[in-house]
Tab-separated table of N, CA and C in Angstrom:
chain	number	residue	atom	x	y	z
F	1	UNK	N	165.559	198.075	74.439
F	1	UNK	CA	164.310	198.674	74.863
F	1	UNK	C	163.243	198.401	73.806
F	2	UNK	N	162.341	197.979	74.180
F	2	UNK	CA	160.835	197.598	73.035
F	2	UNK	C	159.905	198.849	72.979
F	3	UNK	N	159.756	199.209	71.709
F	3	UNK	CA	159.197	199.851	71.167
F	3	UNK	C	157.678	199.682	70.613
F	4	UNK	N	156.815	200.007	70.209
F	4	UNK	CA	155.496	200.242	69.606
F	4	UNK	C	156.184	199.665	68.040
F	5	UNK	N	155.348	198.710	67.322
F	5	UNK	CA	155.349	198.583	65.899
F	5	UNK	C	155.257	199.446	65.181
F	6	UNK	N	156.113	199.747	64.192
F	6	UNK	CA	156.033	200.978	63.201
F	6	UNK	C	154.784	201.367	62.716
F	7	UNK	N	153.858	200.219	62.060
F	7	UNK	CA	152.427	200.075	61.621
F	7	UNK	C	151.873	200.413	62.393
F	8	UNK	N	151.915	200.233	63.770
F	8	UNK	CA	150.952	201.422	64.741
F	8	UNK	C	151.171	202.612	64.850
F	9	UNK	N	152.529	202.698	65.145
F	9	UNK	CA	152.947	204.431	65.122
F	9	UNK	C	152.707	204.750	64.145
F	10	UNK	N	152.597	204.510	62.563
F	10	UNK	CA	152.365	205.767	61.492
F	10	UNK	C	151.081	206.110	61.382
F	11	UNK	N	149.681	204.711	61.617
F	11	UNK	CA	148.386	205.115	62.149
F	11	UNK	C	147.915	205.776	63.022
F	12	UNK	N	148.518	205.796	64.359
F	12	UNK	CA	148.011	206.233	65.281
F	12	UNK	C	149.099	207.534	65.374
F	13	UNK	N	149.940	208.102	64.259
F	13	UNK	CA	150.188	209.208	64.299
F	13	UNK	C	149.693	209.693	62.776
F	14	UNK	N	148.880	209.527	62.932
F	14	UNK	CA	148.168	210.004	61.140
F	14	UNK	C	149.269	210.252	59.884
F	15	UNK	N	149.717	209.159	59.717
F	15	UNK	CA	151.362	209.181	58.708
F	15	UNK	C	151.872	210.135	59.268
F	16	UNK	N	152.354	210.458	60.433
F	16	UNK	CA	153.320	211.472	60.701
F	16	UNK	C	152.841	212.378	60.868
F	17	UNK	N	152.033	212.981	60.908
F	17	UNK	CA	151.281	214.339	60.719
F	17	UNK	C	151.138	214.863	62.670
F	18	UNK	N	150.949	213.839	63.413
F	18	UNK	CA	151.165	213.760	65.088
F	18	UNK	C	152.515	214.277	65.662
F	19	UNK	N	153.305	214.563	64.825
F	19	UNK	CA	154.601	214.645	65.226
F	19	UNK	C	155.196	216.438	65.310
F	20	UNK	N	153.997	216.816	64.499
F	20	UNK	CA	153.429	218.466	64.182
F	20	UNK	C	153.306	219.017	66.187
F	21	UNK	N	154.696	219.549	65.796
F	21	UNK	CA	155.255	220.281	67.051
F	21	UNK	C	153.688	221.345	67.978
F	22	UNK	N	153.269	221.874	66.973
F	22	UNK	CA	152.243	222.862	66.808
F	22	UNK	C	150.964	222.406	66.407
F	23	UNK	N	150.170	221.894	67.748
F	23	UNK	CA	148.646	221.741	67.377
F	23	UNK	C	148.542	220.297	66.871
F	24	UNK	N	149.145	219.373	67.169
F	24	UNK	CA	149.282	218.104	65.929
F	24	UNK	C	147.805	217.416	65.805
F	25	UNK	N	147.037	217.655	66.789
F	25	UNK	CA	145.319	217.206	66.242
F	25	UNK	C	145.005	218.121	65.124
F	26	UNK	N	145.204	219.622	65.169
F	26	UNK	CA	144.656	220.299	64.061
F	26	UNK	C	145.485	219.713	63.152
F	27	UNK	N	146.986	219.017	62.890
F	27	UNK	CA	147.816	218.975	61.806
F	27	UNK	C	146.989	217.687	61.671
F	28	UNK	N	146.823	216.446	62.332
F	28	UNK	CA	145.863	214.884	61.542
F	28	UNK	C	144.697	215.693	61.123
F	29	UNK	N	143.833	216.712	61.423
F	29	UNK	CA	142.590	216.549	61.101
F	29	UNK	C	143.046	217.640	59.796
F	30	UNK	N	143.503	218.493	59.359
F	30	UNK	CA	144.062	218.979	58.240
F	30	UNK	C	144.748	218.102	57.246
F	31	UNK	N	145.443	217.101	57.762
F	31	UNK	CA	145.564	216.014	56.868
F	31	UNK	C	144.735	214.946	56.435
F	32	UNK	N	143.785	214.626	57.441
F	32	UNK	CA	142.401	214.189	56.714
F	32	UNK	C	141.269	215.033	56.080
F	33	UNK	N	141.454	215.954	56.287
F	33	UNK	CA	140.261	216.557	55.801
F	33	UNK	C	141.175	217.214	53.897
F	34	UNK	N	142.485	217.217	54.162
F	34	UNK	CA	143.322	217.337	52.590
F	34	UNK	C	142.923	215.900	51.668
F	35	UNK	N	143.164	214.815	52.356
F	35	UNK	CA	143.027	213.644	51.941
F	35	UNK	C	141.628	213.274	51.286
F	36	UNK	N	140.812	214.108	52.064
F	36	UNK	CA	138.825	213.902	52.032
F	36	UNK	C	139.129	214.894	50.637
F	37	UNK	N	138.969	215.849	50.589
F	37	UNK	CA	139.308	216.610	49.438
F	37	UNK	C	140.264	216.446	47.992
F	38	UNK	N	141.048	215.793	48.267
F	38	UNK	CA	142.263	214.816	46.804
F	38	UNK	C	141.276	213.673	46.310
F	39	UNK	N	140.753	213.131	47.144
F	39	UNK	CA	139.705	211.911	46.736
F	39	UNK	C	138.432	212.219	45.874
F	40	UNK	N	137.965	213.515	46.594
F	40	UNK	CA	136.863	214.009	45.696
F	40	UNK	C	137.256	214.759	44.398
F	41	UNK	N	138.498	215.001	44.376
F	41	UNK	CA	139.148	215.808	42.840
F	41	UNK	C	138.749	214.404	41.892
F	42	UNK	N	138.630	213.218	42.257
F	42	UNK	CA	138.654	212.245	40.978
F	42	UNK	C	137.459	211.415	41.428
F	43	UNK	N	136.536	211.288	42.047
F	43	UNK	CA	135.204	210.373	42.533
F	43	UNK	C	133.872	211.465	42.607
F	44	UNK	N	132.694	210.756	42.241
F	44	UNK	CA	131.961	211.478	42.484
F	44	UNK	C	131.471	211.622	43.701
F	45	UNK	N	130.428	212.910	43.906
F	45	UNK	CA	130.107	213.032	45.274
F	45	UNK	C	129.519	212.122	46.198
F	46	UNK	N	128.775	211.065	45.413
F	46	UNK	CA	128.246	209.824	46.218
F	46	UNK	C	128.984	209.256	46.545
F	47	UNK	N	130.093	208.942	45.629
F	47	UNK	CA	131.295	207.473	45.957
F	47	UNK	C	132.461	208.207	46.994
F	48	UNK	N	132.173	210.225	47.021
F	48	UNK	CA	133.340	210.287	47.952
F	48	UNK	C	132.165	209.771	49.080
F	49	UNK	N	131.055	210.060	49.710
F	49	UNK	CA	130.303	210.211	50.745
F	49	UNK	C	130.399	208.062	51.493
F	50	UNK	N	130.455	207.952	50.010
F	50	UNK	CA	130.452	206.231	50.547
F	50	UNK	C	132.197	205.717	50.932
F	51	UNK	N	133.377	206.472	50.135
F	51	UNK	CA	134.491	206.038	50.683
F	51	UNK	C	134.372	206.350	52.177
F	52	UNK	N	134.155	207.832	52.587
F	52	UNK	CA	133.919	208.374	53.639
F	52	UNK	C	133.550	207.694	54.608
F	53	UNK	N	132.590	207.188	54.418
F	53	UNK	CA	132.148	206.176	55.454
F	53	UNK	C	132.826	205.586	55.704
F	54	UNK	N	133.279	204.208	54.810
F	54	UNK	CA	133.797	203.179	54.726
F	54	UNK	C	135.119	203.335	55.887
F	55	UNK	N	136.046	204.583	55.295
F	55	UNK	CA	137.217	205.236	55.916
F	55	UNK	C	137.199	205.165	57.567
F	56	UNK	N	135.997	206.119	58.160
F	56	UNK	CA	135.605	206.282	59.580
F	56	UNK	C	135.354	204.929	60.165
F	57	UNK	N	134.845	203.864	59.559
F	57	UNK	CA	134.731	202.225	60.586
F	57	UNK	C	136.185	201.766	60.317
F	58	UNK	N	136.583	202.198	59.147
F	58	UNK	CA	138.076	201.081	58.911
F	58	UNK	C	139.189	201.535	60.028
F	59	UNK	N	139.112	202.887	60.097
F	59	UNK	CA	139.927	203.873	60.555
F	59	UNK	C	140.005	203.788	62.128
F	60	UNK	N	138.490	203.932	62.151
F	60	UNK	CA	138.003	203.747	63.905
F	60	UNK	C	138.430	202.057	64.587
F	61	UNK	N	138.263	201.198	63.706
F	61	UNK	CA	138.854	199.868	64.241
F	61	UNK	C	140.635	199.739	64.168
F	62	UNK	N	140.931	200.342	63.284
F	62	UNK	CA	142.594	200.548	63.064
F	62	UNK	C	143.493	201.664	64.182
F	63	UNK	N	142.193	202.664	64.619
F	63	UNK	CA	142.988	203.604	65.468
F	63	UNK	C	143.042	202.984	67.092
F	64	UNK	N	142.105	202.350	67.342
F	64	UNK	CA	141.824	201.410	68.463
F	64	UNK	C	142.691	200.748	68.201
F	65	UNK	N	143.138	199.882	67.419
F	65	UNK	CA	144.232	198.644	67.873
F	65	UNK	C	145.576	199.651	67.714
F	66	UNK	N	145.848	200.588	67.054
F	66	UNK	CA	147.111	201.553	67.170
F	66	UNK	C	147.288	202.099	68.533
F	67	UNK	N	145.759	202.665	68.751
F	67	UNK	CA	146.181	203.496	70.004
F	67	UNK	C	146.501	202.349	71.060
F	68	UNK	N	145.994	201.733	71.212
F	68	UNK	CA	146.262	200.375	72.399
F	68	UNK	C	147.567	199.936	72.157
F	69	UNK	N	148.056	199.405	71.309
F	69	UNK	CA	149.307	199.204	70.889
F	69	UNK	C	150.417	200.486	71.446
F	70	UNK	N	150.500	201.753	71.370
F	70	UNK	CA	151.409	202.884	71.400
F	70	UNK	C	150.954	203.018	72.814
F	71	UNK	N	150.240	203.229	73.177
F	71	UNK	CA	150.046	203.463	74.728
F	71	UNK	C	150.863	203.381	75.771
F	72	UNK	N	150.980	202.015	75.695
F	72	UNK	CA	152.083	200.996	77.205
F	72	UNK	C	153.766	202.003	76.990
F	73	UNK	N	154.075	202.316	75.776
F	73	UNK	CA	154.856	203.227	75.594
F	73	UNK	C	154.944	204.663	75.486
F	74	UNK	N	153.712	205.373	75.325
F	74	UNK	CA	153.744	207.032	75.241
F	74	UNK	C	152.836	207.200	76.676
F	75	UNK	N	152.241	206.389	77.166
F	75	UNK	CA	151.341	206.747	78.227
F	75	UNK	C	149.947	207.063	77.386
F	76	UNK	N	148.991	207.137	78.503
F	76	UNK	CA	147.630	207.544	77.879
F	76	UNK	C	146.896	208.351	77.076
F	77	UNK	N	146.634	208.160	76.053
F	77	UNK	CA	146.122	209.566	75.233
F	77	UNK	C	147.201	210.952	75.101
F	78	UNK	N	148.099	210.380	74.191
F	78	UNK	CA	149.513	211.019	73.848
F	78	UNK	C	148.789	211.653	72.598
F	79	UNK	N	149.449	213.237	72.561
F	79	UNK	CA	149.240	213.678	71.918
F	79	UNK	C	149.587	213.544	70.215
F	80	UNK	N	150.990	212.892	70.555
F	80	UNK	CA	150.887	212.605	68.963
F	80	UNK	C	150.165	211.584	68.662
F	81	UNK	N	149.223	210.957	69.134
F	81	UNK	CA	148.169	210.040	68.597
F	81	UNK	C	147.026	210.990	67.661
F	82	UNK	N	147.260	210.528	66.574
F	82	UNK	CA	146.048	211.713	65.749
F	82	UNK	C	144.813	211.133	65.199
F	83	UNK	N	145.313	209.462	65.107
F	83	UNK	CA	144.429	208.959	64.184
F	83	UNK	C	142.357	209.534	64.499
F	84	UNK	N	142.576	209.350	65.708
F	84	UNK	CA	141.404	210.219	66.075
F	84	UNK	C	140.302	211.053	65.752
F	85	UNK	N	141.568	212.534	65.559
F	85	UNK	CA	140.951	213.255	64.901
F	85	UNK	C	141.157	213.327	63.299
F	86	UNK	N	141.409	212.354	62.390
F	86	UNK	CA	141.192	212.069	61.552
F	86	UNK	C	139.978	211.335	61.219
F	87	UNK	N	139.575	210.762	61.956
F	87	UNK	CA	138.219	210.115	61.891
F	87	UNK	C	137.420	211.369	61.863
F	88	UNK	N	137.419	211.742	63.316
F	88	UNK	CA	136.377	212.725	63.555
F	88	UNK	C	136.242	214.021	62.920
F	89	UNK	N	137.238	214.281	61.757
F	89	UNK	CA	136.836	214.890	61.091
F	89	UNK	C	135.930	214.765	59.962
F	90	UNK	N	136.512	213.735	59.458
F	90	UNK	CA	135.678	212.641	58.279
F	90	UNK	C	134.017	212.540	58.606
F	91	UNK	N	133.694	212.450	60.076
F	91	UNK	CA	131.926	212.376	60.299
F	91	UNK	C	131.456	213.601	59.747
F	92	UNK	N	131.616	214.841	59.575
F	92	UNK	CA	131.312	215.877	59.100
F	92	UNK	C	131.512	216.131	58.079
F	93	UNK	N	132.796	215.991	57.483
F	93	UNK	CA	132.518	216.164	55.794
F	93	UNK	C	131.607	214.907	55.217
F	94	UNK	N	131.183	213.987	55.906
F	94	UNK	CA	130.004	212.916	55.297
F	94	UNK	C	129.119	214.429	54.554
F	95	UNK	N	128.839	215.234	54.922
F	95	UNK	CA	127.600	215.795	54.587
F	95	UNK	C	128.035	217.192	53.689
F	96	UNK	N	129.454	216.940	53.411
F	96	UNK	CA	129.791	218.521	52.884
F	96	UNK	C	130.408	218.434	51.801
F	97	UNK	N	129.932	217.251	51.065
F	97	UNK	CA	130.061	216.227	50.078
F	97	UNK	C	130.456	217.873	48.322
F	98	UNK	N	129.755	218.469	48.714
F	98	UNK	CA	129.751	219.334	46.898
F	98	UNK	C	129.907	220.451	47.492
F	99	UNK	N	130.160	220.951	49.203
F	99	UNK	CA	130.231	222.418	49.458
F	99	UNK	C	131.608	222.554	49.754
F	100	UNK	N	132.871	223.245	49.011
F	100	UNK	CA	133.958	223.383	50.113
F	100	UNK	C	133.778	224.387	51.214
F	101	UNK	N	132.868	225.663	50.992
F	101	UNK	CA	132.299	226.131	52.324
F	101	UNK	C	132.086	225.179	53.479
F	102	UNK	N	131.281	224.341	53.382
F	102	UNK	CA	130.631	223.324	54.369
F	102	UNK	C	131.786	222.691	54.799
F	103	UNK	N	132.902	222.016	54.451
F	103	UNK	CA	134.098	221.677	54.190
F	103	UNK	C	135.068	222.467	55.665
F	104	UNK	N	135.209	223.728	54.688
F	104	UNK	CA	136.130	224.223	55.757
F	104	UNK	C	135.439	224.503	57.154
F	105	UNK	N	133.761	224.821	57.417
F	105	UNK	CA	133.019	224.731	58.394
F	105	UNK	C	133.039	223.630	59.049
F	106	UNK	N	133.300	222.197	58.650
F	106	UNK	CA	133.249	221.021	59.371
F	106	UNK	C	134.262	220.800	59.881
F	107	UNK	N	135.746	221.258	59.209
F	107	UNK	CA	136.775	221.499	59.955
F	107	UNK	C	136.780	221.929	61.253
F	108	UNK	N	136.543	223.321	60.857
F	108	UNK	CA	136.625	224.029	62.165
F	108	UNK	C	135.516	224.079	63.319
F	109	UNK	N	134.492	223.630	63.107
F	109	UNK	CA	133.751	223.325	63.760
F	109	UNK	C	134.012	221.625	64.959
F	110	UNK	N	134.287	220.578	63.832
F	110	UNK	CA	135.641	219.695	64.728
F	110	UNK	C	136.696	219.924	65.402
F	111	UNK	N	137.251	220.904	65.184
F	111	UNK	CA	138.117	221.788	65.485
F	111	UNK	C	137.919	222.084	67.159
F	112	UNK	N	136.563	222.488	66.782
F	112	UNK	CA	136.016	223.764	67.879
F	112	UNK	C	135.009	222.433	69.035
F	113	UNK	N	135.005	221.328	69.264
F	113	UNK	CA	134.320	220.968	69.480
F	113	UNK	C	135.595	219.995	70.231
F	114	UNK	N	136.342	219.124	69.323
F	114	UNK	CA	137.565	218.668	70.281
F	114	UNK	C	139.028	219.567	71.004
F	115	UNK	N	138.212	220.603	70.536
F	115	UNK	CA	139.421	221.410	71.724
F	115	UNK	C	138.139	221.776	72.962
F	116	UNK	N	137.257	222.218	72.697
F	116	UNK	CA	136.496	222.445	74.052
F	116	UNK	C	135.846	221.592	74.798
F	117	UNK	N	135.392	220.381	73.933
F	117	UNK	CA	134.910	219.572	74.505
F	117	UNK	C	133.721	219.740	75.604
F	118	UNK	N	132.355	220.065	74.893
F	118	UNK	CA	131.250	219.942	75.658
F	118	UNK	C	130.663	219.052	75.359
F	119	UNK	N	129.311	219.335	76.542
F	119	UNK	CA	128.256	217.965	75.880
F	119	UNK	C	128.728	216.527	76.661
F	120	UNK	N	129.084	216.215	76.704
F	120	UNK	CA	129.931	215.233	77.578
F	120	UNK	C	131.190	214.487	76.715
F	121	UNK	N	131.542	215.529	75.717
F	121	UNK	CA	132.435	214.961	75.094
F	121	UNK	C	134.105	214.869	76.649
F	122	UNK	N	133.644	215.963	77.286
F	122	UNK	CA	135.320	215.986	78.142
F	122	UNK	C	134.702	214.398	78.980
F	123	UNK	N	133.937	213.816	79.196
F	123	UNK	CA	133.709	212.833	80.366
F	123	UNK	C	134.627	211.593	79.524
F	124	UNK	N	134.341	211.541	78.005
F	124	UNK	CA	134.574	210.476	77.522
F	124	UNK	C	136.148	210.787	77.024
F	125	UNK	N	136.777	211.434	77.471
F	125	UNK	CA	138.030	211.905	76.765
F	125	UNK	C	138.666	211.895	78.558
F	126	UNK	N	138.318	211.396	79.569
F	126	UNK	CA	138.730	211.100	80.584
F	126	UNK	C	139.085	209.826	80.907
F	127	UNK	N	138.397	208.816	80.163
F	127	UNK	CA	139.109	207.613	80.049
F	127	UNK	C	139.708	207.173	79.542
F	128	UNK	N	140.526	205.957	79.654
F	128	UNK	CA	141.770	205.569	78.998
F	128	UNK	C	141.557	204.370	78.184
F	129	UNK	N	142.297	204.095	77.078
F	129	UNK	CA	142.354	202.885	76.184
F	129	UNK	C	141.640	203.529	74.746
F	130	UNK	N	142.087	202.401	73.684
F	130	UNK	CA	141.995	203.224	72.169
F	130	UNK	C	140.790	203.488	71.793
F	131	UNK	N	139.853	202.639	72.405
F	131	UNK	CA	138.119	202.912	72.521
F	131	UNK	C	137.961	204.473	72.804
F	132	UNK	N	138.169	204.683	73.880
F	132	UNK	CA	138.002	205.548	74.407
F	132	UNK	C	138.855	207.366	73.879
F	133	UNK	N	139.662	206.632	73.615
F	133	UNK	CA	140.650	208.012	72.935
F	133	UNK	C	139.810	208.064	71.313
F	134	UNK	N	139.302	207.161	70.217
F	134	UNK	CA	138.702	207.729	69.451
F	134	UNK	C	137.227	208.167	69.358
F	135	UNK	N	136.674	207.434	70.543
F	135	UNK	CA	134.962	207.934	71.100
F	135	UNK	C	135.342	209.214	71.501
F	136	UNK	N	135.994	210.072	71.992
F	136	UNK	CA	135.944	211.706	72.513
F	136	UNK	C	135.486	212.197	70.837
F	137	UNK	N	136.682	212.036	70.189
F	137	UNK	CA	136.537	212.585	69.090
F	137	UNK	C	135.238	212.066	67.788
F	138	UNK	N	134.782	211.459	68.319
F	138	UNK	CA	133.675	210.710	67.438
F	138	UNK	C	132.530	211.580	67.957
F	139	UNK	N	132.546	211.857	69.030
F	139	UNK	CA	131.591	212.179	69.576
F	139	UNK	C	131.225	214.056	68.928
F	140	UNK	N	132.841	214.270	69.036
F	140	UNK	CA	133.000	215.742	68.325
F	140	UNK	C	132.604	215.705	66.848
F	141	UNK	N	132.693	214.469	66.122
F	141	UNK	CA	132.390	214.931	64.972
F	141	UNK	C	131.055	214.219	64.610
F	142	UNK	N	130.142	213.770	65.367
F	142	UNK	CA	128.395	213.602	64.954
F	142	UNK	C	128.636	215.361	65.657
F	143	UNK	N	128.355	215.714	66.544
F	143	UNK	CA	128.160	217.551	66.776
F	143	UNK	C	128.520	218.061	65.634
F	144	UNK	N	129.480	217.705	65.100
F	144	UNK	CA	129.777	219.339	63.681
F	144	UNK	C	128.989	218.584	62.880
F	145	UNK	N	128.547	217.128	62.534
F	145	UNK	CA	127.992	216.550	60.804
F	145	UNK	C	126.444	217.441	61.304
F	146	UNK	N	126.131	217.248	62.492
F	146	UNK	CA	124.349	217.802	63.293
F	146	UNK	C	124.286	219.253	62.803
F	147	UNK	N	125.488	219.937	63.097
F	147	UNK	CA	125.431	221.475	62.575
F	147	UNK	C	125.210	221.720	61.156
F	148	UNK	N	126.267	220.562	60.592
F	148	UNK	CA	126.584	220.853	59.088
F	148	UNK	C	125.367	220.529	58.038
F	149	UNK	N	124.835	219.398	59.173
F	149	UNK	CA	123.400	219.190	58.044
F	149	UNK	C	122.483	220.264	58.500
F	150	UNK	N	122.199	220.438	59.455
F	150	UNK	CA	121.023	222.132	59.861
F	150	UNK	C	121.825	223.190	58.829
F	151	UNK	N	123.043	223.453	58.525
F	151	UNK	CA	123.238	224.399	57.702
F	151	UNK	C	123.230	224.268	56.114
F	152	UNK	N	123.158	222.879	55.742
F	152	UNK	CA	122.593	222.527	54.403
F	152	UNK	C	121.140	222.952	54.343
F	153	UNK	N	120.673	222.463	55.329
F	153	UNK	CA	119.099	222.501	55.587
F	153	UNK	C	118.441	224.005	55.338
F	154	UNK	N	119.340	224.736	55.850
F	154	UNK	CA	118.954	225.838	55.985
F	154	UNK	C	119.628	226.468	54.602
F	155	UNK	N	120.417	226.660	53.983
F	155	UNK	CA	121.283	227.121	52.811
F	155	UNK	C	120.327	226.562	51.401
């Protein structure tokens, strides 16, 4: 029986973190947003804001060829696919660069945005293919970076 390449499955299950019996989007986006945070213990706040970036295009082109890859075998937009919301958490801490307040707000605010999915985030989380499975969540996390900068703005 043929399987999915290992190199896709550990991406497109956020190193394992997809496999999190309980919630496994909150477990990738808790593991990226741990990862966003270990990086800034040793970089400064510009160079985390610029890895950051860098991370979300590398990530977003890597979760697309993972998720496409795992698909033909888990079916469409399988939940242990996380890489996703690892991205889409990452668009929001772009801006929460020196606050861990802002931090745990961008979390959960990603959080709160790919579980409910408004705005037309549910239209784009209705189609199928790896495009499409990390655009829902992309979409969730410009909404929390939009909040997170009005609450810098305002703070």
């Amino acid at each position: 029986m043929r399987q999915p390449s290992l190199i896709s499955v550990i991406f497109a299950t956020g190193f394992g973190s997809g496999y999190w019996p309980w919630g496994p989007g909150t477990a990738g986006a808790l593991l990226a947003t741990a990862m966003w945070w270990a990086t800034g213990l040793f970089v400064s706040p510009c160079t985390l804001t610029a890895i950051t970036a860098v991370a979300i295009v590398v990530f977003t082109i890597i979760g697309i060829r993972a998720t496409d890859a795992v698909e033909p075998f888990w079916g469409p937009d399988p939940h242990k696919v996380v890489i996703d919301e690892m991205v889409g958490v990452w668009i929001p801490l772009l801006a929460a660069y020196d606050d861990w307040r802002l931090a745990v707000a961008a979390f959960l605010l990603f959080r709160l945005f790919d579980i409910v999915k408004p705005l037309g985030i549910r239209s784009l989380d209705k189609k199928e293919g790896g495009l499409w499975v990390m655009a829902d969540d992309i979409l969730a996390g410009i909404y929390s970076l939009i909040i997170i900068c009005a609450l810098r703005w305002v703070i």
